């Protein structure tokens, strides 16, 4: 199994979720992070002076999928999160040793 | 005083007391979340400190029988023989004595220790404020007697506090990162709420200073509303032109700048003159708050840019626009041929600035030399709330 | 006017001014966190705009010497000859002129540009409000002269603003996602705070409209308290029965609906009649706020459901419950045989709705055609605070 | 009453009404974020409930023609024959009847169901408050007639509510985790804001109780300011010495404790005596709030520690410091040789405590037996906001 | 070494912590996430209309343990976080190449 | 490629960022967590009673780097985040199967 971590533009999260659902992905976990990268942060004004916020708010989603679903999921995420502008984000794939569903104790694929 | 006058001054006193919590929120919203409680605490505790000082001897030093035009005598020590109308006047004036040092807290935000604040405020409320109040408000105070006029505290409150703020900042030094990184307000809604409360309270501040529910009070009420509105308009327009963005902090700061500037003349100028004063204050104070970055002093929440500059603008323009038609208690300003009065206003500004700066500077040095003024680097980094008060302003998700 | 009357109207004026910051918080809490500053700013800046308009010519258009019952003359341009009691009346009425357009800001929340708001408000405050105020408040305004009564602004303020809100929303269109996703309030505590401030200020609004500290003021004060309380009770009970849950937003909205509904009759009906008006307003407005979902217009913060509907309920029920015993200034309502008065009230409601809707619709179109009304899709998605004001409401962890 | 007196009592009534939203925020900031809306709602809804009860029969039970010194007759049922000055007095007293049960909500925070609160408050406002109000405020109430004095509600409001809070807590039991984990305030800025509003409103509460804009009102105003300030000073100093840290919650709680303690004597003692009362209240209440941990009852937001203890301190010290020179309406206290008056005050405290405790305990049992008092474990864990009101206080990032 | 990631019901966090302590696990890191899955979110009311929040707030904990402690830790988490209802959450195990304690520069097991 | 996860004292984040930039690391993602470990939390006062908050707020940063940059990055983080006091935090290294840049679809090293 694979753990897919993706940083996406917050307003794209909705689309990404739908795309993953489309693949039959049952669930996911989402947090907020401050992203640093090529995309420059928002300009803000304070006391008549403009300055740039260093980071960009991004949504960070984690989804565990079976190996065969990994590639389709990555592509689904890209398709849904893409705007073509700098700052669209990254998708990271990591191998998972094991997954367990707390409620039932099921392991591996059954836990998803 | 008729019951109607008493009713109005009681109301006004309550509104002016409410300004200090309002100021606490106005300032509290502008600091980082790790320092908001310290900011609130400094303001609330100032109410307690000054109330005690004022009752025991502050009032009599300001309004006791005059001695050489410089200070009041000790005849009202501990409020002796202060009853009825005098008692009402005492408490109305107490509210002014409270908010004046509270204003200073904005300049020293995020780095001055709480203990140091307590000591400084006590000394300042005891030694600086009563004198300036005597000069400007007491019939025999040398400025008032000379013909200078300060309707509700442009000199006594705002210039006095603004210049004191500057003096303390010189002793205290800037916050870590000042000038390098942008130190942003943590909650502008809190600041806007504070602005609303200040605006409300200011009607008591200015219209209450008529000490009666009469035509002068009405005029002061109207000019207050106009001054605040025009200054917000001026400030926002100026920044809109410069940065292309109108900001809520600009609107809030502009309104306060206008309230400050109209304070000395509220009962002495016409509504149309108030438009001029407000507009001038909005534009000039917007320009003034950028000075600190260029000159490099960390007047954190712009007490100098708003209260000192706004107070000077208002006091000087009063010298220009004062109208004896509006209020027989004032002589005509420059515009109506009263050049003498204009000069007196300018001199008064200089005198108060000089005295308050020196006195405040010395008091700050005394506190620094005795118990120390400034929080440690660690306290400043981790925040004054958790290190000095062991409290956290916001605890979510519990 | 005695000093007591002046004291009360000064106090009332201050309280009514305070309502606009209160409204800003009431609305600000209901929008998403990315738009709260824009919401606050629209309200605060409206104070500045309307103050200028009112001083220069708004007041004279509303309260200058009557011309054909339709509009006031220009005799008080720039407050010429407005002194003493007239000046007090001017500033009390100014506060009404301020909050009326401010009410509209709730309907256009989260998508109307700030610049567009400034232009629209300026035009509306100059061309729409003064006329309706003249008709309903000026002794020779055609509605008032005809016998229509509006104690503190059911017609002039709430119906006027409520129907204008509807008109602008038609031009502006709904927010992205309206109807599909639930757009939730970002801070109900802020909204409840705003409710408390509005409730406080409304005592000035209604009891102050007696323009004296007399029995009529007392009656208006009591009916205001009762109207607000009963409407909150009615709204919460209604929603409790429908959804099984009593909500704080329901309690807050209900209280405001009751305050709106009692406004036209506060000084004209008995306390028990106020219970009826309040209860009716609470239940009917609760039902009305669900209309927008069914009819599909995005009156974002329910200005129509609360102010228009509440204003109509109150103005019409005044036609039923008005009692000349309570106040000799009104003729008896339907309940006491005054069918004529009842009809006049209904006609007045229709007239004001028709005029204000058309005028507001045209003004909105003008603004749209000139500088544009609506924020871009990107601005709406990222939020108006950061895109239009380049500010962030809350910055935590710094 | 002159127009001036009416103006002041109208203003005072508005300020006292404003105290309940203030209290809601004061309490709301102290609970966890998952329960803040429930806290606000309990307070706001209490306004609606008590307004209805008071209008229908509460007022007449308290202030109707006396029956045996115990209760008022039904002559003013539904406000029959309550007009003019009586109507003004009715609404001023209504605000007291509202905030008294609201105070109790702090003790039962975070676990009492909303429905149970509604029922309990209705019963309590109908059966308990009017009786105690009659005894302490009505000229022929047995305590008043006997010579006991309670200027603005030390007995009637604070001791009454404080002891009721204790009784209900006994029936309700502690929150999950009470004593084990620290249950922290979720937003101290909200609490400080509430404190500011309470302080403002208290001027109406105490100085308004003079029912005139006269010297007694002025004296009450001044002692109120002093009492609050000294108590905040005392509380913060005491905790500073014990824990080494001055806290904002301490300053806020201290101020409220002082306002409570000065309430019974505000119009009866000198400003210097107010310093004594304030200081004593600050220190004693600081000590009292720690009792709940040692004795193990969960008076969640310290209604007992602040209102009961503060009320007792103030009522008893009034027995010591009352001065017939300040107000001819009171007999001298112990200090001036009035041992009889002192004893009466002590007896009155015991009587009110005994009655209110028993009555409140029984009412709580009745509610428990009928609809149940307490939220389920799941509701308490997930929070009352989402489970009982299906609302969330703060929604960020949308 | 293994990195264990678990999504649990927030009010179960306390128990999970105690269970891990019981195993001698010295520390952990906890964040908040929005969980999407089978469990349906809370119902909320707005303007008299009820609707369901799409996500469920969950606590996300990360704990690094030696290989031999991994299985016991997973079981401890399950035991402590289980309520038997839908939404109890998942436990994910990922292999860690290396760990370092910043203060001392210790590596591997010593870093924990 | 490697995914480096580090828990550091929030006020050290700035230095860590600069250190990583120095290595030519183009971006990173930062979140806030509650840390449990040896370092004891802040003391707080409530109603005159002092008690200790159980956790310590920490910044959690994630950075993906090419294999050869992993070790230097780990050392850079340590160097910048170290104060020598308990609670300086940990650095965790995990192997990444693949990375994708959403905007361009680039994979692996090019995606960074
Ligand atoms: N090396 C990295 N490690 C972890 N996260 C990264 C890294 N580089 C970028 N990110 C995340 O991806 C987001 C987008 O990257 P950025 O360089 O701004 O644009 P793009 O995705 O178009 O290359 C950043 O805001 C950050 O959250
Ligand atoms: N495929 C997944 N990837 C990542 N997190 C998941 C995944 N499925 C579920 N989760 C997380 O686990 C939580 C519980 O899952 P859910 O399906 O609701 O119940 P259960 O754990 O009983 O199967 C979700 O709220 C989400 O945070
Ligand atoms: N086993 C662990 N798994 C995950 N995070 C840990 C672990 N141990 C410690 N941490 C994180 O590292 C931080 C610092 O650890 P701590 O033991 O307090 O000090 P030190 O880093 O000096 O050993 C903790 O606050 C926690 O966030």
mmCIF file of N, CA and C in Angstrom, chain A residues 45-94:
data_model
loop_
_atom_site.group_PDB
_atom_site.id
_atom_site.type_symbol
_atom_site.label_atom_id
_atom_site.label_comp_id
_atom_site.label_asym_id
_atom_site.label_seq_id
_atom_site.Cartn_x
_atom_site.Cartn_y
_atom_site.Cartn_z
ATOM 1 N N UNK A 45 -0.804 45.078 3.402
ATOM 2 C CA UNK A 45 -0.464 46.464 3.686
ATOM 3 C C UNK A 45 -0.504 46.661 5.185
ATOM 4 N N UNK A 46 0.488 47.373 5.713
ATOM 5 C CA UNK A 46 0.451 47.733 7.131
ATOM 6 C C UNK A 46 1.006 49.128 7.273
ATOM 7 N N UNK A 47 0.197 50.018 7.784
ATOM 8 C CA UNK A 47 0.645 51.390 7.988
ATOM 9 C C UNK A 47 1.208 51.988 6.704
ATOM 10 N N UNK A 48 0.491 51.790 5.617
ATOM 11 C CA UNK A 48 0.889 52.420 4.367
ATOM 12 C C UNK A 48 2.074 51.775 3.674
ATOM 13 N N UNK A 49 2.620 50.709 4.296
ATOM 14 C CA UNK A 49 3.746 50.027 3.662
ATOM 15 C C UNK A 49 3.285 48.653 3.181
ATOM 16 N N UNK A 50 3.636 48.295 1.961
ATOM 17 C CA UNK A 50 3.273 46.971 1.460
ATOM 18 C C UNK A 50 4.409 45.994 1.712
ATOM 19 N N UNK A 51 4.074 44.763 2.063
ATOM 20 C CA UNK A 51 5.115 43.738 2.192
ATOM 21 C C UNK A 51 4.490 42.409 1.820
ATOM 22 N N UNK A 52 5.366 41.422 1.623
ATOM 23 C CA UNK A 52 4.882 40.141 1.152
ATOM 24 C C UNK A 52 4.928 39.089 2.253
ATOM 25 N N UNK A 53 3.842 38.379 2.422
ATOM 26 C CA UNK A 53 3.849 37.280 3.370
ATOM 27 C C UNK A 53 4.690 36.179 2.754
ATOM 28 N N UNK A 54 5.552 35.570 3.571
ATOM 29 C CA UNK A 54 6.541 34.661 3.009
ATOM 30 C C UNK A 54 5.915 33.372 2.517
ATOM 31 N N UNK A 55 4.880 32.940 3.197
ATOM 32 C CA UNK A 55 4.343 31.618 2.861
ATOM 33 C C UNK A 55 2.992 31.733 2.145
ATOM 34 N N UNK A 56 2.551 30.593 1.678
ATOM 35 C CA UNK A 56 1.253 30.500 1.020
ATOM 36 C C UNK A 56 0.451 29.411 1.729
ATOM 37 N N UNK A 57 -0.757 29.717 2.143
ATOM 38 C CA UNK A 57 -1.543 28.671 2.809
ATOM 39 C C UNK A 57 -1.900 27.569 1.804
ATOM 40 N N UNK A 58 -1.679 26.341 2.208
ATOM 41 C CA UNK A 58 -2.016 25.205 1.348
ATOM 42 C C UNK A 58 -2.761 24.151 2.162
ATOM 43 N N UNK A 59 -3.522 23.320 1.456
ATOM 44 C CA UNK A 59 -4.124 22.165 2.111
ATOM 45 C C UNK A 59 -3.216 20.971 1.899
ATOM 46 N N UNK A 60 -3.034 20.209 2.952
ATOM 47 C CA UNK A 60 -2.182 19.015 2.869
ATOM 48 C C UNK A 60 -3.082 17.808 3.054
ATOM 49 N N UNK A 61 -3.166 16.951 2.038
ATOM 50 C CA UNK A 61 -4.022 15.795 2.220
ATOM 51 C C UNK A 61 -3.225 14.505 2.214
ATOM 52 N N UNK A 62 -3.687 13.588 3.013
ATOM 53 C CA UNK A 62 -3.071 12.275 3.114
ATOM 54 C C UNK A 62 -4.114 11.247 2.722
ATOM 55 N N UNK A 63 -3.731 10.339 1.844
ATOM 56 C CA UNK A 63 -4.653 9.272 1.486
ATOM 57 C C UNK A 63 -3.865 7.973 1.303
ATOM 58 N N UNK A 64 -4.355 6.930 1.929
ATOM 59 C CA UNK A 64 -3.723 5.623 1.794
ATOM 60 C C UNK A 64 -4.515 4.817 0.770
ATOM 61 N N UNK A 65 -3.794 4.216 -0.167
ATOM 62 C CA UNK A 65 -4.472 3.429 -1.197
ATOM 63 C C UNK A 65 -3.703 2.142 -1.479
ATOM 64 N N UNK A 66 -4.410 1.193 -2.073
ATOM 65 C CA UNK A 66 -3.736 -0.025 -2.506
ATOM 66 C C UNK A 66 -2.755 0.315 -3.620
ATOM 67 N N UNK A 67 -1.715 -0.511 -3.753
ATOM 68 C CA UNK A 67 -0.676 -0.226 -4.739
ATOM 69 C C UNK A 67 -1.248 0.073 -6.118
ATOM 70 N N UNK A 68 -2.188 -0.736 -6.535
ATOM 71 C CA UNK A 68 -2.680 -0.549 -7.911
ATOM 72 C C UNK A 68 -3.468 0.747 -8.075
ATOM 73 N N UNK A 69 -3.933 1.286 -6.976
ATOM 74 C CA UNK A 69 -4.689 2.540 -7.075
ATOM 75 C C UNK A 69 -3.770 3.763 -6.986
ATOM 76 N N UNK A 70 -2.516 3.528 -6.596
ATOM 77 C CA UNK A 70 -1.612 4.654 -6.313
ATOM 78 C C UNK A 70 -1.471 5.561 -7.533
ATOM 79 N N UNK A 71 -1.058 4.980 -8.666
ATOM 80 C CA UNK A 71 -0.811 5.808 -9.845
ATOM 81 C C UNK A 71 -2.084 6.540 -10.282
ATOM 82 N N UNK A 72 -3.202 5.814 -10.420
ATOM 83 C CA UNK A 72 -4.436 6.535 -10.793
ATOM 84 C C UNK A 72 -4.763 7.668 -9.820
ATOM 85 N N UNK A 73 -4.541 7.425 -8.547
ATOM 86 C CA UNK A 73 -4.858 8.451 -7.551
ATOM 87 C C UNK A 73 -3.978 9.681 -7.762
ATOM 88 N N UNK A 74 -2.677 9.435 -7.945
ATOM 89 C CA UNK A 74 -1.764 10.556 -8.178
ATOM 90 C C UNK A 74 -2.235 11.369 -9.375
ATOM 91 N N UNK A 75 -2.610 10.648 -10.435
ATOM 92 C CA UNK A 75 -3.031 11.380 -11.639
ATOM 93 C C UNK A 75 -4.350 12.115 -11.403
ATOM 94 N N UNK A 76 -5.237 11.479 -10.662
ATOM 95 C CA UNK A 76 -6.518 12.125 -10.364
ATOM 96 C C UNK A 76 -6.278 13.426 -9.600
ATOM 97 N N UNK A 77 -5.364 13.343 -8.646
ATOM 98 C CA UNK A 77 -5.066 14.545 -7.848
ATOM 99 C C UNK A 77 -4.506 15.632 -8.756
ATOM 100 N N UNK A 78 -3.540 15.241 -9.587
ATOM 101 C CA UNK A 78 -2.960 16.264 -10.462
ATOM 102 C C UNK A 78 -4.026 16.896 -11.347
ATOM 103 N N UNK A 79 -4.842 16.019 -11.938
ATOM 104 C CA UNK A 79 -5.872 16.531 -12.834
ATOM 105 C C UNK A 79 -6.798 17.520 -12.150
ATOM 106 N N UNK A 80 -7.131 17.211 -10.918
ATOM 107 C CA UNK A 80 -8.126 18.045 -10.226
ATOM 108 C C UNK A 80 -7.507 19.305 -9.632
ATOM 109 N N UNK A 81 -6.230 19.235 -9.213
ATOM 110 C CA UNK A 81 -5.620 20.348 -8.474
ATOM 111 C C UNK A 81 -4.935 21.347 -9.391
ATOM 112 N N UNK A 82 -4.781 20.982 -10.664
ATOM 113 C CA UNK A 82 -3.975 21.789 -11.566
ATOM 114 C C UNK A 82 -4.690 23.073 -11.993
ATOM 115 N N UNK A 83 -3.982 24.197 -11.914
ATOM 116 C CA UNK A 83 -4.498 25.446 -12.490
ATOM 117 C C UNK A 83 -3.522 25.913 -13.563
ATOM 118 N N UNK A 84 -2.310 25.355 -13.511
ATOM 119 C CA UNK A 84 -1.284 25.768 -14.465
ATOM 120 C C UNK A 84 -0.419 26.903 -13.947
ATOM 121 N N UNK A 85 -0.808 27.455 -12.800
ATOM 122 C CA UNK A 85 -0.007 28.554 -12.247
ATOM 123 C C UNK A 85 1.004 28.018 -11.232
ATOM 124 N N UNK A 86 2.056 28.782 -11.016
ATOM 125 C CA UNK A 86 3.031 28.424 -9.988
ATOM 126 C C UNK A 86 2.297 28.242 -8.668
ATOM 127 N N UNK A 87 2.695 27.212 -7.918
ATOM 128 C CA UNK A 87 2.104 27.017 -6.609
ATOM 129 C C UNK A 87 1.003 25.975 -6.584
ATOM 130 N N UNK A 88 0.838 25.264 -7.691
ATOM 131 C CA UNK A 88 -0.200 24.224 -7.708
ATOM 132 C C UNK A 88 0.080 23.123 -6.713
ATOM 133 N N UNK A 89 1.359 22.926 -6.379
ATOM 134 C CA UNK A 89 1.690 21.975 -5.325
ATOM 135 C C UNK A 89 2.334 20.704 -5.796
ATOM 136 N N UNK A 90 2.535 19.794 -4.862
ATOM 137 C CA UNK A 90 3.257 18.553 -5.107
ATOM 138 C C UNK A 90 2.421 17.368 -4.664
ATOM 139 N N UNK A 91 2.788 16.208 -5.192
ATOM 140 C CA UNK A 91 2.223 14.954 -4.713
ATOM 141 C C UNK A 91 3.392 14.043 -4.365
ATOM 142 N N UNK A 92 3.365 13.455 -3.178
ATOM 143 C CA UNK A 92 4.458 12.611 -2.715
ATOM 144 C C UNK A 92 3.905 11.216 -2.432
ATOM 145 N N UNK A 93 4.636 10.197 -2.873
ATOM 146 C CA UNK A 93 4.192 8.826 -2.650
ATOM 147 C C UNK A 93 5.194 8.090 -1.762
ATOM 148 N N UNK A 94 4.674 7.496 -0.698
ATOM 149 C CA UNK A 94 5.528 6.772 0.243
ATOM 150 C C UNK A 94 4.941 5.375 0.434
#
